[in-house]
XYZ file of C-alpha atoms in Angstrom:
461
model
C 41.704 11.803 -26.521
C 39.157 14.921 -26.185
C 36.618 12.224 -25.709
C 38.606 10.255 -23.051
C 38.906 13.468 -20.823
C 35.210 14.579 -21.264
C 34.393 10.541 -20.058
C 36.209 11.250 -16.776
C 35.031 14.360 -16.264
C 31.400 13.060 -16.547
C 32.255 10.339 -14.304
C 33.647 12.538 -11.907
C 30.261 14.382 -11.989
C 28.183 11.164 -11.190
C 30.662 10.608 -8.352
C 30.039 13.958 -6.525
C 26.606 14.892 -5.156
C 26.248 18.668 -4.756
C 27.315 22.284 -6.155
C 28.489 25.182 -4.402
C 28.830 29.072 -5.482
C 32.129 30.396 -6.199
C 33.685 33.915 -4.827
C 37.327 33.905 -3.995
C 40.071 31.985 -6.213
C 42.275 30.070 -4.797
C 45.532 28.087 -6.280
C 46.180 24.868 -4.931
C 48.679 22.025 -5.858
C 47.894 18.342 -6.862
C 48.132 17.023 -3.273
C 45.383 19.549 -1.676
C 43.229 19.554 -4.515
C 42.943 15.585 -4.087
C 42.203 15.581 -0.820
C 39.717 18.480 -0.930
C 38.299 16.188 -3.991
C 37.955 12.767 -1.929
C 36.523 14.698 0.902
C 33.706 15.628 -0.964
C 33.359 12.621 -2.284
C 29.753 10.841 -2.074
C 31.319 7.691 -3.563
C 34.270 7.609 -0.844
C 31.688 8.307 1.810
C 29.483 5.421 0.722
C 32.701 2.750 0.363
C 33.813 3.866 3.764
C 30.509 2.557 5.370
C 31.491 -0.819 4.155
C 34.613 -0.638 6.378
C 32.548 0.408 9.283
C 30.174 -2.049 8.982
C 33.259 -4.850 8.992
C 34.613 -2.755 12.053
C 31.329 -3.187 13.982
C 31.367 -7.071 13.217
C 34.402 -6.856 15.321
C 32.644 -5.097 18.254
C 29.960 -7.950 17.277
C 32.132 -10.710 18.165
C 34.208 -9.478 21.073
C 30.747 -8.945 22.867
C 30.164 -12.718 22.596
C 33.023 -12.427 25.543
C 30.947 -11.253 28.141
C 27.477 -12.240 28.846
C 26.806 -12.598 25.228
C 23.219 -13.748 26.311
C 21.612 -11.378 29.062
C 17.819 -10.908 28.850
C 14.728 -9.019 30.779
C 11.161 -9.854 30.333
C 8.291 -7.703 32.102
C 4.941 -8.420 32.617
C 2.059 -5.822 33.723
C -1.852 -5.924 33.729
C -4.283 -6.353 36.055
C -5.902 -9.804 37.885
C -8.598 -10.497 40.089
C -7.646 -11.729 43.743
C -8.458 -15.202 45.465
C -11.325 -16.259 47.853
C -11.114 -19.366 50.039
C -13.806 -20.537 52.324
C -11.681 -22.446 54.466
C -11.055 -20.790 58.076
C -8.720 -22.981 58.879
C -6.082 -22.221 56.272
C -3.603 -19.245 56.174
C -3.246 -17.391 53.097
C 0.225 -18.506 52.624
C -1.456 -22.223 52.684
C -4.178 -21.864 49.987
C -2.560 -24.373 47.735
C -4.192 -26.630 50.122
C -7.669 -25.628 49.300
C -9.009 -27.414 46.242
C -11.859 -25.086 45.864
C -10.132 -21.879 46.034
C -11.494 -19.573 43.620
C -11.179 -16.145 41.880
C -12.710 -13.116 43.461
C -13.867 -11.147 40.733
C -14.840 -8.085 42.980
C -10.957 -7.788 43.957
C -8.710 -6.304 41.267
C -5.019 -5.357 41.558
C -1.944 -4.554 39.269
C 0.269 -7.618 38.147
C 3.870 -7.074 37.748
C 6.620 -9.808 37.087
C 10.416 -9.224 36.370
C 12.430 -12.393 34.541
C 16.074 -11.864 34.252
C 18.176 -14.401 32.660
C 21.828 -14.785 31.375
C 24.719 -17.041 29.864
C 28.277 -16.577 30.513
C 30.529 -18.732 28.138
C 33.167 -20.310 30.585
C 35.335 -22.774 27.966
C 34.159 -22.855 24.394
C 38.060 -24.348 22.914
C 38.801 -20.906 21.795
C 35.898 -20.407 19.384
C 35.222 -16.617 20.401
C 38.770 -15.790 19.975
C 38.804 -17.269 16.516
C 35.623 -15.550 15.526
C 36.873 -12.245 16.733
C 40.388 -12.762 14.635
C 38.397 -13.848 11.777
C 36.020 -10.731 11.959
C 39.548 -8.395 12.231
C 40.750 -9.968 8.995
C 37.524 -9.226 7.669
C 37.817 -5.640 8.358
C 41.465 -5.382 6.795
C 39.971 -7.111 3.736
C 37.344 -4.383 3.723
C 39.997 -1.419 4.085
C 41.999 -2.916 1.274
C 38.825 -3.063 -0.978
C 38.151 0.480 0.196
C 41.624 1.629 -0.800
C 41.097 -0.040 -4.056
C 37.852 1.947 -5.034
C 39.770 5.111 -3.496
C 42.721 4.669 -6.223
C 40.293 4.243 -9.060
C 39.025 7.844 -8.432
C 42.224 9.518 -7.323
C 43.435 8.382 -11.019
C 40.163 10.185 -12.423
C 41.280 13.095 -10.187
C 44.391 13.278 -11.557
C 43.394 13.432 -15.098
C 40.882 16.516 -13.811
C 43.614 18.105 -12.481
C 46.116 18.163 -15.186
C 43.074 18.831 -17.667
C 42.753 22.054 -16.032
C 46.454 22.680 -16.773
C 46.185 21.384 -20.397
C 43.365 24.167 -21.043
C 45.473 27.003 -19.645
C 48.248 25.816 -22.214
C 46.083 25.448 -25.180
C 44.448 28.836 -24.365
C 48.012 30.649 -24.184
C 49.000 28.966 -27.387
C 46.012 30.205 -29.028
C 46.470 33.449 -27.536
C 50.098 33.829 -29.262
C 48.791 32.178 -32.482
C 46.302 35.104 -32.553
C 49.034 37.497 -32.584
C 50.683 36.013 -35.548
C 47.050 35.556 -37.576
C 46.621 39.309 -36.847
C 50.266 40.046 -38.438
C 49.494 38.159 -41.636
C 46.191 39.643 -42.134
C 47.684 43.198 -41.974
C 50.438 42.121 -44.303
C 47.698 40.744 -46.786
C 45.525 43.743 -46.314
C 48.720 46.152 -46.996
C 49.415 44.347 -50.268
C 45.807 44.530 -51.297
C 46.081 48.128 -50.921
C 49.368 48.556 -52.687
C 48.204 46.465 -55.326
C 51.140 44.021 -54.787
C 51.056 41.694 -57.955
C 52.522 38.987 -56.062
C 49.674 38.557 -54.036
C 48.227 35.402 -54.908
C 44.152 35.186 -54.690
C 44.288 31.564 -53.995
C 46.637 32.073 -51.229
C 44.317 34.723 -49.524
C 41.252 32.274 -50.069
C 43.379 29.625 -48.088
C 43.918 32.245 -45.173
C 40.603 32.655 -44.700
C 39.553 29.437 -44.772
C 42.403 28.836 -41.946
C 41.159 32.108 -39.930
C 37.567 30.340 -39.809
C 39.001 27.113 -38.537
C 41.373 28.942 -35.868
C 37.796 30.613 -34.698
C 36.409 27.143 -34.224
C 39.421 25.938 -32.812
C 39.117 29.015 -30.126
C 35.485 28.389 -29.380
C 36.120 24.629 -28.617
C 38.825 25.797 -26.258
C 36.661 28.293 -24.167
C 33.824 25.641 -23.828
C 36.228 23.315 -22.541
C 37.708 25.851 -20.175
C 34.410 26.593 -18.834
C 33.487 22.946 -18.859
C 36.745 21.845 -16.484
C 36.313 25.168 -14.312
C 32.729 24.287 -13.568
C 33.792 20.390 -12.722
C 36.303 21.473 -10.561
C 34.278 23.906 -8.478
C 31.692 20.897 -8.335
C 34.565 18.454 -6.990
C 35.879 21.195 -4.395
C 33.011 22.868 -3.310
C 33.093 24.192 0.368
C 31.202 26.295 2.404
C 33.238 29.513 1.787
C 32.293 29.125 -1.974
C 35.916 29.554 -2.943
C 36.931 28.802 -6.532
C 40.045 26.637 -7.068
C 42.676 26.794 -9.738
C 45.760 24.535 -10.298
C 49.070 26.034 -8.860
C 50.977 24.667 -11.887
C 50.448 26.967 -14.950
C 52.541 25.129 -17.544
C 51.983 21.513 -18.867
C 55.420 19.706 -18.347
C 55.960 15.913 -18.273
C 56.227 14.513 -15.067
C 59.640 14.163 -13.461
C 59.309 10.357 -13.385
C 61.267 7.795 -15.615
C 59.721 4.461 -16.853
C 61.256 1.696 -15.133
C 61.438 -1.885 -16.556
C 58.015 -3.830 -16.618
C 59.511 -6.537 -14.123
C 59.569 -3.589 -11.596
C 55.677 -2.711 -12.186
C 54.676 -6.424 -12.400
C 56.234 -7.121 -8.684
C 55.370 -3.816 -7.620
C 51.597 -4.751 -8.373
C 52.085 -8.187 -6.762
C 52.983 -6.447 -3.632
C 51.079 -3.414 -3.777
C 48.006 -3.870 -4.974
C 44.976 -3.122 -2.858
C 42.851 -5.765 -4.682
C 45.151 -8.566 -4.063
C 45.773 -7.656 -0.276
C 42.291 -7.711 -0.155
C 41.822 -11.194 -1.626
C 44.661 -12.713 0.680
C 43.566 -11.355 4.088
C 40.018 -12.285 2.772
C 41.480 -15.842 2.583
C 43.211 -16.100 6.028
C 39.885 -14.835 7.288
C 37.656 -17.389 6.013
C 40.217 -20.245 6.916
C 40.131 -18.848 10.614
C 36.247 -18.405 10.157
C 36.189 -22.212 9.362
C 38.446 -23.163 12.260
C 35.751 -21.147 14.586
C 33.271 -22.849 13.390
C 34.773 -26.038 13.926
C 35.316 -24.980 17.818
C 31.822 -23.750 18.104
C 30.607 -27.296 17.392
C 32.564 -28.818 20.257
C 30.516 -29.048 23.726
C 31.012 -25.848 25.429
C 30.932 -24.957 29.079
C 28.663 -22.328 30.274
C 27.417 -20.622 33.554
C 23.622 -19.775 33.421
C 21.570 -17.877 36.036
C 18.244 -16.456 36.473
C 15.944 -14.318 38.526
C 12.407 -14.098 38.578
C 10.319 -11.644 40.770
C 6.040 -11.156 40.684
C 4.045 -8.821 42.954
C 0.338 -8.592 43.005
C -0.900 -7.392 46.311
C -4.409 -9.050 46.293
C -2.569 -12.766 45.559
C -0.707 -14.020 48.933
C 2.282 -15.438 48.514
C 2.830 -19.348 48.753
C 5.485 -20.635 51.459
C 5.927 -23.898 50.350
C 9.095 -24.010 47.936
C 7.365 -26.433 46.069
C 4.234 -24.572 45.184
C 4.574 -21.758 42.900
C 2.073 -18.879 42.547
C 3.175 -17.229 39.103
C 1.572 -13.836 40.170
C 3.499 -13.842 43.749
C 7.071 -14.914 43.709
C 10.708 -14.430 43.961
C 12.919 -17.187 42.946
C 16.755 -17.418 41.330
C 19.517 -19.335 40.749
C 22.712 -20.098 38.515
C 24.757 -23.308 37.582
C 26.943 -24.480 35.071
C 25.848 -26.083 31.801
C 27.062 -27.780 28.558
C 25.439 -26.884 25.153
C 26.417 -29.395 22.429
C 24.847 -28.522 18.671
C 23.261 -32.107 17.661
C 22.175 -30.716 14.385
C 25.403 -32.570 12.777
C 23.761 -32.416 9.008
C 23.359 -28.883 9.285
C 26.841 -28.323 11.331
C 28.444 -30.227 8.013
C 26.890 -28.085 5.322
C 27.889 -24.938 6.976
C 31.580 -25.942 6.905
C 31.382 -27.566 3.418
C 29.885 -24.089 2.617
C 32.938 -22.034 4.037
C 35.150 -24.278 2.507
C 33.868 -23.479 -0.966
C 34.220 -20.138 -0.103
C 37.721 -20.518 0.706
C 37.983 -22.225 -2.847
C 36.574 -18.883 -4.298
C 38.744 -16.758 -2.558
C 41.825 -18.623 -3.915
C 40.571 -18.491 -7.501
C 39.812 -15.327 -7.320
C 43.702 -14.380 -6.534
C 44.774 -16.441 -9.255
C 42.300 -14.626 -11.701
C 43.314 -10.936 -10.215
C 46.930 -11.597 -10.643
C 46.083 -12.660 -14.338
C 43.939 -9.514 -14.974
C 46.669 -7.184 -12.533
C 49.615 -8.740 -15.003
C 47.829 -7.983 -17.988
C 46.863 -4.725 -17.094
C 50.316 -3.861 -16.124
C 51.631 -4.818 -19.366
C 48.929 -2.957 -21.406
C 49.706 0.156 -19.498
C 53.518 -0.045 -19.897
C 53.059 -0.321 -23.570
C 51.025 2.726 -23.628
C 53.189 4.942 -21.488
C 56.480 3.743 -23.075
C 54.592 4.822 -26.852
C 53.522 8.046 -25.110
C 56.917 8.692 -23.907
C 58.254 8.468 -27.358
C 55.670 10.294 -28.870
C 56.401 13.121 -26.768
C 60.089 13.026 -27.624
C 59.450 13.024 -31.225
C 56.991 15.842 -31.368
C 59.260 18.112 -29.453
C 61.942 17.457 -31.942
C 59.652 17.991 -34.736
C 58.471 21.290 -32.978
C 62.017 22.423 -32.817
C 62.264 22.103 -36.642
C 58.969 23.684 -37.279
C 60.198 26.703 -35.195
C 63.053 27.107 -37.419
C 61.197 26.622 -40.504
C 59.000 29.351 -39.554
C 61.564 31.748 -38.607
C 63.013 31.265 -41.980
C 59.634 31.962 -43.518
C 59.142 34.941 -42.041
C 62.643 36.241 -42.916
C 61.948 35.346 -46.740
C 58.459 37.028 -46.151
C 59.703 40.377 -44.778
C 62.617 40.558 -47.318
C 59.992 40.166 -49.903
C 61.600 36.750 -51.210
C 58.803 34.854 -49.331
C 55.053 33.996 -50.076
C 52.007 34.276 -47.902
C 51.138 30.404 -48.398
C 54.597 29.169 -47.035
C 54.514 31.592 -44.534
C 50.447 30.616 -43.441
C 51.848 26.874 -43.941
C 54.879 26.842 -41.347
C 52.559 28.840 -38.769
C 49.871 26.300 -39.027
C 52.424 23.767 -38.709
C 53.996 25.146 -35.716
C 50.661 25.703 -33.899
C 49.544 21.872 -34.551
C 52.898 20.806 -33.427
C 52.643 23.005 -30.030
C 48.840 21.790 -29.294
C 49.950 18.088 -30.271
C 52.700 18.454 -27.654
C 51.015 19.656 -25.150
C 48.091 16.858 -25.614
C 50.796 14.321 -26.056
C 52.620 15.291 -22.561
C 48.772 15.332 -20.878
C 48.685 11.825 -22.354
C 52.108 10.781 -21.302
C 51.063 12.145 -17.520
C 48.162 10.281 -17.707
C 49.273 6.838 -19.090
C 52.113 6.848 -16.603
C 49.632 7.431 -13.913
C 47.821 4.504 -14.993
C 50.969 2.507 -15.141
C 51.625 3.269 -11.361
C 48.064 2.905 -10.214
C 47.998 -0.844 -11.901
C 51.480 -1.149 -10.227
C 49.837 0.033 -6.585
C 52.469 2.902 -6.417
C 50.865 5.979 -5.274
C 50.075 8.816 -7.794
C 51.615 11.483 -5.425
C 54.932 9.915 -6.110
C 54.745 11.446 -9.604
C 54.435 14.982 -8.391
C 56.666 14.757 -5.733
C 59.394 13.074 -7.947
């Protein structure tokens, strides 16, 4: 049990990324603890980026609706002028001179701008389908994020109640210390009075018990320090405040275990992993439809504008003669685009269909795993419930036993050995009961998590 708690805490240490210095102490309930820890979690921040990337793909798909292809190119440089020996030609008629040559003594700045744009007019709804596929992909990413978040919430649930368990054990050991001191004073008194009824072997057993008790106290102290440091770590804040649980006593959560069918049905309806796969399947189907439509002939409106200016080169007035260093032209019109790489198109669609089958099979595999997980957690929670109930009954009996031994000893009819045995058993059962309550709460939290039920409902109820 202790090993599992420590493993959970170490996992949380790996999840969070920086340490704060504590000053003030505040008590927090589980919901506050959970929200603060999630806000500080580096893992949550990392997983949220996956959702933001998926949402960005929606914007990219929507951008295809309005001028998806708009381009501006500019060119700048130095070019020489032109020189003609013919005096019968105007500058805008230089294209008629076959002996026109460069004038290397005349340089000027060349500037050219080229703008081109394409606007889809009719694409058989391919763009809308692509946007819908991207939206479903973002929804699937959000469900995957919720699944990762649920894993962390379960570990935080154990961490919160680990602190409460440590407080309870610390308090029980303080109570036990008073009884140990009481027995020790009685033994010392009997030694001083030379009481012949005092058995030396019982004194040795008591000394051994004291040593074991001190070891147990040291373990509890170190565990408490470790839990406190972990709390400070996951709840760090700029105000450097230290937090403690608002709950000071560890009791079983006020929630009854329902039938296994209830948790199985809840899991199939609520588990974010299944929702992610189901939405992902729908997104893949929509994407395949979009691919098919994109491969049909599409109607587009295209246009361009070219402008170039070089002061030392004359613009040619003939529209059939183009001087690339000095021009101004443009135009627009409709165009039909059709992809002709049919083999590549067929391969892409086939790949998407394979992905669709993969998602379908993943749903079946996930349902199998979730069903097994629910059944396992249900068995553990049911067993933990029985352990709590029976340990509580045993503790009531041990208290009656200790009370009887204490009365016998006070009236001089009892023995130290029996009193120590009764005291030891009561302490063991008290500690065992608290640990089993922790196990019960933890197992019920795992059962709820496996059924897709929020952990906060355990605290609310």
